[in-house]
Coordinates of C-alpha atoms and ligand atoms in Angstrom, one line a residue:
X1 CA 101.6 34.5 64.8
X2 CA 99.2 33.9 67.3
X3 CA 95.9 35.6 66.7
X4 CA 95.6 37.4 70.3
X5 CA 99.0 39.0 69.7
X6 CA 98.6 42.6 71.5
X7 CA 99.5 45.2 68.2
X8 CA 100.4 48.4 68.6
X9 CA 100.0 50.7 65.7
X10 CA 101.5 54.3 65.4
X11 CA 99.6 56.9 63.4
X12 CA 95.9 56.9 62.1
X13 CA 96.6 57.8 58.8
X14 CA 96.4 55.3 55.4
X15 CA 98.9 53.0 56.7
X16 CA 97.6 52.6 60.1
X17 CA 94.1 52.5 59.7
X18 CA 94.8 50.0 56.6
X19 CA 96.8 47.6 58.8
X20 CA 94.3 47.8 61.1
X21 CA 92.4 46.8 58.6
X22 CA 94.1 44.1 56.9
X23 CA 94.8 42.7 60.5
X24 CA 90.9 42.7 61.7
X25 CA 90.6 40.5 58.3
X26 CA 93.3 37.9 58.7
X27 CA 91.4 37.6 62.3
X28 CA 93.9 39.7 64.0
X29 CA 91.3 42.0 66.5
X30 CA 93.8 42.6 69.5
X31 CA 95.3 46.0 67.9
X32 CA 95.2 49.8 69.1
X33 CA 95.5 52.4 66.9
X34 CA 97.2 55.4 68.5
X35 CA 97.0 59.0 66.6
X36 CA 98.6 62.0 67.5
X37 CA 96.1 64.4 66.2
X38 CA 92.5 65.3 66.9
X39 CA 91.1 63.2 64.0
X40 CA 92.5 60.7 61.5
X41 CA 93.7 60.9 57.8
X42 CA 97.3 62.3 58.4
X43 CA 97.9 63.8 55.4
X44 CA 94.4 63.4 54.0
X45 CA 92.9 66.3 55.5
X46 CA 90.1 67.8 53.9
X47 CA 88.6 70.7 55.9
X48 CA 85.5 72.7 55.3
X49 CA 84.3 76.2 53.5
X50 CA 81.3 77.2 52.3
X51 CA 79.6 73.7 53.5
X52 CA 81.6 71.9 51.3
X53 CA 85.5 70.1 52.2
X54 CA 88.3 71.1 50.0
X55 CA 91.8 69.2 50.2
X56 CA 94.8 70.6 51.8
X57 CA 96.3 67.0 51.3
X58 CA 95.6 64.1 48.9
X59 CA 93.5 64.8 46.4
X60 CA 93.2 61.9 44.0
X61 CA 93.8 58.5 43.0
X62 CA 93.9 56.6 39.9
X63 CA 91.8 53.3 39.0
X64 CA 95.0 50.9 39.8
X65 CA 94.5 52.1 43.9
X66 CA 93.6 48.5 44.8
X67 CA 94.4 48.6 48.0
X68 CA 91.9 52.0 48.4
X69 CA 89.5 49.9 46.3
X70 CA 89.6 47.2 49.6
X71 CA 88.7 50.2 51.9
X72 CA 86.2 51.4 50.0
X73 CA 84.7 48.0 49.6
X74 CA 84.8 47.2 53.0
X75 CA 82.9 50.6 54.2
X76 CA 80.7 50.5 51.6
X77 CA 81.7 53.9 49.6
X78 CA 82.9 55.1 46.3
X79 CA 85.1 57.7 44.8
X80 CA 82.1 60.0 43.5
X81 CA 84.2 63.1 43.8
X82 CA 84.2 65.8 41.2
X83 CA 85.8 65.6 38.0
X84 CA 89.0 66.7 37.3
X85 CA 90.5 69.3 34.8
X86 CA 93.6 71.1 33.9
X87 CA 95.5 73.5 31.6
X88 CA 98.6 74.5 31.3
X89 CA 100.3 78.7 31.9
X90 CA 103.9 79.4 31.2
X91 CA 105.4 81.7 34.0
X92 CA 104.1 84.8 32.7
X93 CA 100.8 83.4 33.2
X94 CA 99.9 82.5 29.5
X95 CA 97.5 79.7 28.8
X96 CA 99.7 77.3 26.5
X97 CA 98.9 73.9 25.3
X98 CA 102.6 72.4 25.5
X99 CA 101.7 68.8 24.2
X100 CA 99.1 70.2 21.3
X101 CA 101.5 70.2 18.1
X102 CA 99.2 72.7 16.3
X103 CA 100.1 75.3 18.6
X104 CA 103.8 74.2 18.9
X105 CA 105.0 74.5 15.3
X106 CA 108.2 75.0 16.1
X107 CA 108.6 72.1 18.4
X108 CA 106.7 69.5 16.2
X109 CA 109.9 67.5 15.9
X110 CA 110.7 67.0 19.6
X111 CA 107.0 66.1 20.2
X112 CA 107.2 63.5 17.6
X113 CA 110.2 62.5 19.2
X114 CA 108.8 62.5 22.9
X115 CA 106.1 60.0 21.5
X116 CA 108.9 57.7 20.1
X117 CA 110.4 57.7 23.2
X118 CA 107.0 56.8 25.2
X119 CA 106.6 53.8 23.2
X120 CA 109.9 52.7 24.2
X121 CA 109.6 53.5 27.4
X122 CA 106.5 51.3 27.9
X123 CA 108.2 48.4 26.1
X124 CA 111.4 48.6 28.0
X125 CA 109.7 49.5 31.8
X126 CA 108.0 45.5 30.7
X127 CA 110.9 43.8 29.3
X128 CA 114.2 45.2 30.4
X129 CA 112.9 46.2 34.3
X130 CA 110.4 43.2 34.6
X131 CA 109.4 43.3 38.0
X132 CA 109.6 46.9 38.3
X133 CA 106.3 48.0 39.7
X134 CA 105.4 46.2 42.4
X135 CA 104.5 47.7 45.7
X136 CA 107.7 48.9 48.1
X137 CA 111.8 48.5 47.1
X138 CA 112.6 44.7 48.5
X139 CA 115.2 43.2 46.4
X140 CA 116.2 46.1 44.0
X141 CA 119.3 47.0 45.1
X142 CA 120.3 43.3 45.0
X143 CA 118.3 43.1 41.0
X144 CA 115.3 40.8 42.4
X145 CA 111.7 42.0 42.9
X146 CA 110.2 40.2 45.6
X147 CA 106.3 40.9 46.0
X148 CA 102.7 40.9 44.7
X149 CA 101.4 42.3 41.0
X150 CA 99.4 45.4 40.7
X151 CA 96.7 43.8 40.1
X152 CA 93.3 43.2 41.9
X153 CA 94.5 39.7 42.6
X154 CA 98.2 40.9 43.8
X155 CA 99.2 37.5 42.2
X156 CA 102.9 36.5 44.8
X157 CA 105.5 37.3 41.8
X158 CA 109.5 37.2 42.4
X159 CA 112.7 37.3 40.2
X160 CA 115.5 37.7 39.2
X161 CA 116.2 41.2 37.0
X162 CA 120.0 42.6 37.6
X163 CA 118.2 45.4 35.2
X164 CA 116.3 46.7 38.7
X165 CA 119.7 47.7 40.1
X166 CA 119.4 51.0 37.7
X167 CA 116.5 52.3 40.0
X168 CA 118.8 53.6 42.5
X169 CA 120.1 56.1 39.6
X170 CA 118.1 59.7 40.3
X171 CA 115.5 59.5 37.1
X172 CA 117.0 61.7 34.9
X173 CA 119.9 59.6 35.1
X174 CA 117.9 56.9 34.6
X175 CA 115.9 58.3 31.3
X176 CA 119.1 59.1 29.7
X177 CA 121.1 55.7 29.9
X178 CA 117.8 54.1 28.2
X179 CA 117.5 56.9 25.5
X180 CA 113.8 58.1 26.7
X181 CA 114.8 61.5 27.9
X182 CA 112.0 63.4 26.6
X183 CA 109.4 61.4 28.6
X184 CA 110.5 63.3 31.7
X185 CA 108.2 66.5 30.3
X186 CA 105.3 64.0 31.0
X187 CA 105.9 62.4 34.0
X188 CA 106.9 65.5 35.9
X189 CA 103.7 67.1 35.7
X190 CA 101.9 64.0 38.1
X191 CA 105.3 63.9 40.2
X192 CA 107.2 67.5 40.6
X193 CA 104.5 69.1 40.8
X194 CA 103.0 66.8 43.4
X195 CA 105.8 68.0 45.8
X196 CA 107.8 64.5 44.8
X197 CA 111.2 66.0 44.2
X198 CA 113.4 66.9 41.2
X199 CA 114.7 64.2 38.6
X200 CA 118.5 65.0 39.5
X201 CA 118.3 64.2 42.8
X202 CA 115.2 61.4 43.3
X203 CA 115.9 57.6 42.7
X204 CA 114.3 56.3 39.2
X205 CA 112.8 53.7 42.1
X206 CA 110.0 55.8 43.8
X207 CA 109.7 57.2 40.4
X208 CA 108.6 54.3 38.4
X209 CA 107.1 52.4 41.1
X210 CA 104.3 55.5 41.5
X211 CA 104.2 56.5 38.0
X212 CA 104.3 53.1 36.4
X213 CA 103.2 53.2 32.9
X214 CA 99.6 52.4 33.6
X215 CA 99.0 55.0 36.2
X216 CA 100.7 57.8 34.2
X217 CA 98.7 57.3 31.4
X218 CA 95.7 57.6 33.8
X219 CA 97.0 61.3 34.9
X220 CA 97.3 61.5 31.0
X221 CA 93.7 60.8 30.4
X222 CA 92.6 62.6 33.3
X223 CA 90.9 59.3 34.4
X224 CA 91.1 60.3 38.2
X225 CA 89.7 59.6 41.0
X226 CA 88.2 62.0 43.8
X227 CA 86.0 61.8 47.0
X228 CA 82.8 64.3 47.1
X229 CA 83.7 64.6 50.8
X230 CA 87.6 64.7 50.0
X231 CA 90.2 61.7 50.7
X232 CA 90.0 62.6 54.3
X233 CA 86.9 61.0 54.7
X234 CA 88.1 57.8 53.1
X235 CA 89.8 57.2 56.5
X236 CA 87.0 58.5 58.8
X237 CA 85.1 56.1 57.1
X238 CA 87.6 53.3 57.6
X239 CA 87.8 54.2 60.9
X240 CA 84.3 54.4 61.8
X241 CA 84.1 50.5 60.6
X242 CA 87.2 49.3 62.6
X243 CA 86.1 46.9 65.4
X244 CA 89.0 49.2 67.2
X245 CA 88.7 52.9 66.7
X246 CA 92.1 54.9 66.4
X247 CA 92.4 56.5 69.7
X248 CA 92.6 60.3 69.4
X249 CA 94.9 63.1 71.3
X250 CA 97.6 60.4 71.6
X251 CA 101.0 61.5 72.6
X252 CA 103.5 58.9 72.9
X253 CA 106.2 60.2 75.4
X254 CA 108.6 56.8 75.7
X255 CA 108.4 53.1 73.8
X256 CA 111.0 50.6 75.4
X257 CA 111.3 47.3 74.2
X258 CA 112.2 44.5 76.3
X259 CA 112.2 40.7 77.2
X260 CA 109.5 40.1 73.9
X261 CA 107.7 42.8 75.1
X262 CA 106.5 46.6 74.1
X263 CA 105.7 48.9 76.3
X264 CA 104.3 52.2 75.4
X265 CA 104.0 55.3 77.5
X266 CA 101.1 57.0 76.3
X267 CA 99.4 60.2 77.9
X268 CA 101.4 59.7 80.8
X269 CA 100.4 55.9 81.4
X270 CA 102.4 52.7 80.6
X271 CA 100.8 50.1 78.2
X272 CA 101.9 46.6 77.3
X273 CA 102.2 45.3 73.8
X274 CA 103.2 42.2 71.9
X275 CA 104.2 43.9 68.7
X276 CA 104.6 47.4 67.3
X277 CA 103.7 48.9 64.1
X278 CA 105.4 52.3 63.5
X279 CA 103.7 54.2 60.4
X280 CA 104.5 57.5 61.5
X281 CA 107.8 59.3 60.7
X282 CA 110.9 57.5 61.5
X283 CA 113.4 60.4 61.5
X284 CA 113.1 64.2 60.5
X285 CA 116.1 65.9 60.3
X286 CA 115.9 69.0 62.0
X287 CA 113.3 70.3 64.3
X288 CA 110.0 71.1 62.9
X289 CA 107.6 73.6 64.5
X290 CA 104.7 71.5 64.3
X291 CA 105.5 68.8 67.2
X292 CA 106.1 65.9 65.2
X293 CA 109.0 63.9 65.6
X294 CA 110.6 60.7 64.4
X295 CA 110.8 57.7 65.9
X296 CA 114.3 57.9 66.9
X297 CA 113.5 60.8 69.2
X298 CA 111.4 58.9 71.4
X299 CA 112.2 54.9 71.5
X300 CA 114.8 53.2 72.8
X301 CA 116.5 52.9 69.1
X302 CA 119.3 50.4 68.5
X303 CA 122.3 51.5 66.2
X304 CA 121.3 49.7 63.4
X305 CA 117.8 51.9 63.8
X306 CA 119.4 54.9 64.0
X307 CA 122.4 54.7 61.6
X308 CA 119.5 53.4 58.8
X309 CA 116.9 56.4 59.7
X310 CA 119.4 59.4 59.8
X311 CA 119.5 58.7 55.8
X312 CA 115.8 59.3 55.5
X313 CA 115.1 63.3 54.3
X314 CA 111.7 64.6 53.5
X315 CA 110.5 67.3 50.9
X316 CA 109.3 70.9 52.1
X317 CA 106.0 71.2 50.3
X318 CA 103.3 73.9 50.8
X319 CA 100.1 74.2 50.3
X320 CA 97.9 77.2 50.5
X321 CA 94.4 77.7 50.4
X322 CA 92.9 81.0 48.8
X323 CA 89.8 83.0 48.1
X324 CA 89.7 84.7 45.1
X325 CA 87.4 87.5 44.1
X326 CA 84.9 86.0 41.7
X327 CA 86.0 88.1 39.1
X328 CA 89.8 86.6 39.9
X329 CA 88.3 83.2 40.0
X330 CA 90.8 81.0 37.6
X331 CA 88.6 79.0 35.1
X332 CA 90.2 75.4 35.8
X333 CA 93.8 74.3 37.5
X334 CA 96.3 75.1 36.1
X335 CA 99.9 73.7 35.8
X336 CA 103.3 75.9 35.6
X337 CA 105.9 73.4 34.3
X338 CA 108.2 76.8 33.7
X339 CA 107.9 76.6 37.5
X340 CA 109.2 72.8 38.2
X341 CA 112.6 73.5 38.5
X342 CA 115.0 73.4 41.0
X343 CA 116.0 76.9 39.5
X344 CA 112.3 78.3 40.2
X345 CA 112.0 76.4 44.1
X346 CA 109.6 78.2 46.4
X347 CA 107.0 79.4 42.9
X348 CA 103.8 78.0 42.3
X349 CA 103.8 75.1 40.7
X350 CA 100.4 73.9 39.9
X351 CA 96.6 75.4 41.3
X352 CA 93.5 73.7 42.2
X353 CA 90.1 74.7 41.5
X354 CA 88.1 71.8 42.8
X355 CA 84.0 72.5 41.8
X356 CA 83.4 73.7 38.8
X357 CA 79.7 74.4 39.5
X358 CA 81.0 77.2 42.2
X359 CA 83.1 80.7 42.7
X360 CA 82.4 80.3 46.4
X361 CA 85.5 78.3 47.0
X362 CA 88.7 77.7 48.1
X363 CA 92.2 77.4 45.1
X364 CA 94.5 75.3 46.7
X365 CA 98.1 76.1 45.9
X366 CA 101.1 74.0 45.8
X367 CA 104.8 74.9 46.2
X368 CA 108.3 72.9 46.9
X369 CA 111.0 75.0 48.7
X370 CA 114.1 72.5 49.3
X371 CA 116.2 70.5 46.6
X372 CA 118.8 67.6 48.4
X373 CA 121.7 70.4 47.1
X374 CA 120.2 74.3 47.9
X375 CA 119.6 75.4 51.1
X376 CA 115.8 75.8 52.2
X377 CA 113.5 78.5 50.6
X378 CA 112.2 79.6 53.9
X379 CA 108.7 79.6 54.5
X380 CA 107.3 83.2 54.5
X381 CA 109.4 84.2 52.0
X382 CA 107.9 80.7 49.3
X383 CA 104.0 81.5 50.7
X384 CA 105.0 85.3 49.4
X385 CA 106.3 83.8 46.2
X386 CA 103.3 81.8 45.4
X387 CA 101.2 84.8 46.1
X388 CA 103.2 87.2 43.8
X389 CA 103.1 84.0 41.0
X390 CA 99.0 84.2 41.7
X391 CA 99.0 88.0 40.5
X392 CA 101.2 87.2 37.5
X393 CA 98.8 84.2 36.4
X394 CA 95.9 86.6 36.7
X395 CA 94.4 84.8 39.5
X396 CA 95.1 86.6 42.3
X397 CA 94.4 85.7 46.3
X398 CA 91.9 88.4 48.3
X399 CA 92.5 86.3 50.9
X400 CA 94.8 83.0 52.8
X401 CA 92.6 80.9 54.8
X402 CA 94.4 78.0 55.4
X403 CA 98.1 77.0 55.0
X404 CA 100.4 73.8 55.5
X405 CA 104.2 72.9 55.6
X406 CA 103.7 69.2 55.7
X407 CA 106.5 66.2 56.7
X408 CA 106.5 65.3 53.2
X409 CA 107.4 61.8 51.0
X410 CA 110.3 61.1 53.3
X411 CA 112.2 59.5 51.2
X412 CA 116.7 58.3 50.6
X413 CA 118.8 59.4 48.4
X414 CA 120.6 57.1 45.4
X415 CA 123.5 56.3 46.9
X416 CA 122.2 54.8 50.0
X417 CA 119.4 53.1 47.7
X418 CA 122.1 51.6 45.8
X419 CA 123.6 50.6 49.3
X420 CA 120.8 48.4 49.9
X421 CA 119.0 50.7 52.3
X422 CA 115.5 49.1 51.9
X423 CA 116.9 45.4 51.9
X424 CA 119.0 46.5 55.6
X425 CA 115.7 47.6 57.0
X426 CA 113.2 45.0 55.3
X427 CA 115.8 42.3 57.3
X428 CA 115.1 44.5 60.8
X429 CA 111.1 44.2 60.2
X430 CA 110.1 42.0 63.5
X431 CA 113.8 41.9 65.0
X432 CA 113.1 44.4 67.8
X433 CA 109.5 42.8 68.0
X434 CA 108.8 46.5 65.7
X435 CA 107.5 46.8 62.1
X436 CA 108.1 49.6 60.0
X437 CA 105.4 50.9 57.4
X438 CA 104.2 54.2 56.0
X439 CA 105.1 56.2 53.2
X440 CA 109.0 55.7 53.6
X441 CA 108.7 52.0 52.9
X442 CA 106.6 52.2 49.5
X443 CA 106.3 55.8 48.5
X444 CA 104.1 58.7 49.8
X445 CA 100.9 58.1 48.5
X446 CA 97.4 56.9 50.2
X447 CA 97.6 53.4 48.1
X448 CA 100.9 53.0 48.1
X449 CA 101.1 53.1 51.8
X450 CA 98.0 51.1 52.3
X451 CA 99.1 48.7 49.6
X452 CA 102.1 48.4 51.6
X453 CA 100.4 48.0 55.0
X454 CA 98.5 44.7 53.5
X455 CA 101.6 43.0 52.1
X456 CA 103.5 43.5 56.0
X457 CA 100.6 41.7 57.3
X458 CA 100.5 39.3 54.4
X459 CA 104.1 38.5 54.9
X460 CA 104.3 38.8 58.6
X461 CA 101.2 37.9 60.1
Ligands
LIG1 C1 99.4 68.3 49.7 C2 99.4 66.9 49.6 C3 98.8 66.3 48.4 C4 98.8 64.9 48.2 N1 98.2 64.4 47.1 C5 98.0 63.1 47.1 C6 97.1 62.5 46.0 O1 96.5 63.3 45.2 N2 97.0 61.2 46.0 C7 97.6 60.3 46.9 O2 97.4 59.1 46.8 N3 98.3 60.8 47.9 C8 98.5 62.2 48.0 N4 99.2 62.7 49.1 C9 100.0 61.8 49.9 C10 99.2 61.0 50.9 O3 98.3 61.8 51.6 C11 100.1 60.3 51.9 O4 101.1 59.6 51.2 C12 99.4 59.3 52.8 O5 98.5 60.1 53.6 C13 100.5 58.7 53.7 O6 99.8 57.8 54.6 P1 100.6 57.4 56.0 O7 99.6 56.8 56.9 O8 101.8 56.7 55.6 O9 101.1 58.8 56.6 P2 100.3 60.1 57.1 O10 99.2 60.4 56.2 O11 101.3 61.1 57.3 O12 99.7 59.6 58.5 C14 100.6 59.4 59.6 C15 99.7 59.6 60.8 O13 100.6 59.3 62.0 C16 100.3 60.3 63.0 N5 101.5 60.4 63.8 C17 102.7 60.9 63.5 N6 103.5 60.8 64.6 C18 102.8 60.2 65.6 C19 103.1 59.9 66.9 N7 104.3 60.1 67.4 N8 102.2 59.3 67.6 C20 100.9 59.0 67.1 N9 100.6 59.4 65.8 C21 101.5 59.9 65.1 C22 100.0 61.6 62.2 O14 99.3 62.5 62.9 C23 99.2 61.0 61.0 O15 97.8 61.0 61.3 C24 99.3 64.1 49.3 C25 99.8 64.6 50.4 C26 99.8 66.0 50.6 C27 100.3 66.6 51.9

């Protein structure tokens, strides 16, 4: 493509600041970045109390976030956050030690089997889904994996592996027809809990291709990463050492496509593009009372856009942020597996203490209120919920000073994953002079997206 092509790129969160990136280095330096909000992150957002910023979104990344690793490399910074910790309560807010077989007598046997089964599950996620891991869905519908290692090299790899087709299955479908059921009470407390969805209902895909072996052993370890100044500032950074900064207080009323050309109506004036980049959402069902809207609401979509993106649904997960009395003031996070059912939707799940060093600060709090078959926990009724669940775990709030109902991991459902969904729109990518990114296209994570960001300008530009 030629290197003055006029790019347009939606959203100034991980994947748009990242392309911007990845584009400024394949000497591509004629792209706007266009954000919505008052400053840039999306759903790295990490305000401030007491001097210090918490996280109301991302909080951490593991040593396999290459694609982080490039932005951090390229501004010059490093993950020198705080270290984290957890335990574990049951619902009646007990401290419990669920993977300890000393204090699980009873349930020595099903640990031992649980380790059995992680052993397999490592050997077969190599052998049996080769290919597996790599960065977005290309190919797995069809059993082929199309794309770069997770590696710092990102090695080109591609396949054949009729074995891949079983990622459409919803992952505890998935776990079962390979015999490893029991891993499901490890990988849940990295993904449930994380406001990823339910096993019954998520594709063994997104599952795998965020919790790959490797990276769940690193939540296992606790070998994390985390940003003194929160993840937020990961992309202020990025941003501060783009040759184009994001442009601010963006709304995009209209984008028409026509005769090669984009053209963009943005705070009320008309702009002319070569090519678009859409990272932000590309269809929310429903209205949401926070403004934002998918891309189907204001382009000139084509069928094949529209049919595609009215598959796409998102998860409703909240996050509060609370002061405690220091007296109140819970030790370390905690996790509530007993909560990580579809059963228990709308109670807290997990809790976030993020200094140790300090009282003086914010516990972040973490709740999903929708499963793809109930009907919506709605949202007073969940932040009440989580409150109540504070006083039972003997942490209770004095206090809610910041709260968020994000557009969360939009994401399809098995059956349209099994359709071919991702191959359908990875054939579109370019066709309507538009590129799709963003957490839909990989998974909804900061590296993921990123990661994902740099392979659409490896491939396309
Ligand atoms: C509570 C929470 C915890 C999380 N924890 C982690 C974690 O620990 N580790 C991790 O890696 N990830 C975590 N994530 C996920 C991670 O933050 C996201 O996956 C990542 O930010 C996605 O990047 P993105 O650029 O695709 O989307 P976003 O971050 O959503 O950015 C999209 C941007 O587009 C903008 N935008 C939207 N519509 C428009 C429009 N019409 N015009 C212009 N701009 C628009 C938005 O304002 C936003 O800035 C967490 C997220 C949340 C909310």
């Amino acid at each position: 493509m030629d290197k003055n092509t006029r790019i347009c790129i939606i959203g100034g969160g991980p994947a748009g600041l990242s392309a911007g990136m990845y584009l400024e280095k394949k000497g591509y330096e004629n792209y706007t970045i266009l954000e919505r909000n008052d400053r840039v992150g999306g759903k790295c957002w990490s305000p401030t109390y007491n001097g210090r910023r918490y996280e109301m979104g991302a909080i951490m990344g593991v040593p396999s976030y290459y694609a982080v690793h490039d932005v951090e490399e390229f501004c010059g910074i490093t993950h020198d956050g705080p270290k984290l910790n957890r335990n574990y309560k049951n619902a009646q807010g007990q401290v419990i030690e669920p993977f300890e077989p000393k204090k699980n007598i009873l349930k020595i046997p099903r640990l031992l089997k649980m380790k059995k089964q992680l052993k397999l599950f490592g050997e077969l996620l190599e052998t049996k889904y080769k290919g597996y891991a790599i960065n977005g869905h290309r190919g797995v519908a069809e059993g082929r994996y199309d794309g770069f290692a997770v590696t710092p090299g990102r090695e080109p790899v591609k396949g054949e592996n009729p074995n891949l087709k079983d990622l459409a299955l919803p992952f505890s479908e998935f776990c079962k027809k390979n015999g490893v059921e029991l891993i499901q009470d490890i990988w849940i407390g990295p993904y449930t809990s994380f406001g990823y969805g339910y096993f019954d209902e998520i594709p063994a895909g997104y599952v795998v291709k965020y919790l790959d072996f490797q990276t769940t052993m690193n939540f296992v370890k606790i070998n994390l990463w985390t940003w003194q100044n929160g993840t937020q500032f990961i992309w202020e950074q990025l941003n501060d050492h783009l040759k184009n900064h994001a442009r601010l207080n963006s709304s995009i009323e209209k984008v028409e496509r026509k005769d090669g050309k984009v053209y963009v109506t943005v705070n009320g004036a008309v702009e002319e593009y070569d090519k678009i980049i859409v990272t932000a959402p590309l269809h929310i069902p429903g209205t949401r009372t926070d403004g934002q809207k998918g891309m189907d609401e204001y382009f000139d979509v084509r069928d094949d856009e529209r049919e595609l993106f009215s598959k796409i649904d998102y998860e409703r997960y909240d996050v509060l942020a609370v002061e405690t009395k220091p007296e109140d003031h819970p030790e370390i996070s905690y996790y509530v597996f007993d909560n990580m059912v579809p059963e228990k939707l709308g109670h807290l799940m997990v809790y976030y203490r993020r200094w140790r060093d300090s009282k003086e600060q914010v516990i972040t709090t973490y709740a999903l209120r929708k499963h793809k078959t109930s009907t919506e926990v709605p949202y007073e009724e969940c932040k009440k919920m989580v409150l109540d669940d504070l006083k039972t775990m003997k942490n209770p709030a004095s206090n809610v000073v910041n709260e968020w109902s994000v557009y969360y991991f939009p994401h399809i459902f098995s059956e349209d994953y099994a359709a071919g969904w991702y191959d359908k729109v990875e054939a579109m990518q370019d066709k309507y002079d538009t590129f799709y990114a963003g957490e839909v296209m990989s998974f909804g994570d900061m590296d993921e997206t990123a990661e994902y960001s740099r392979e659409l300008v490896e491939r396309f530009f």
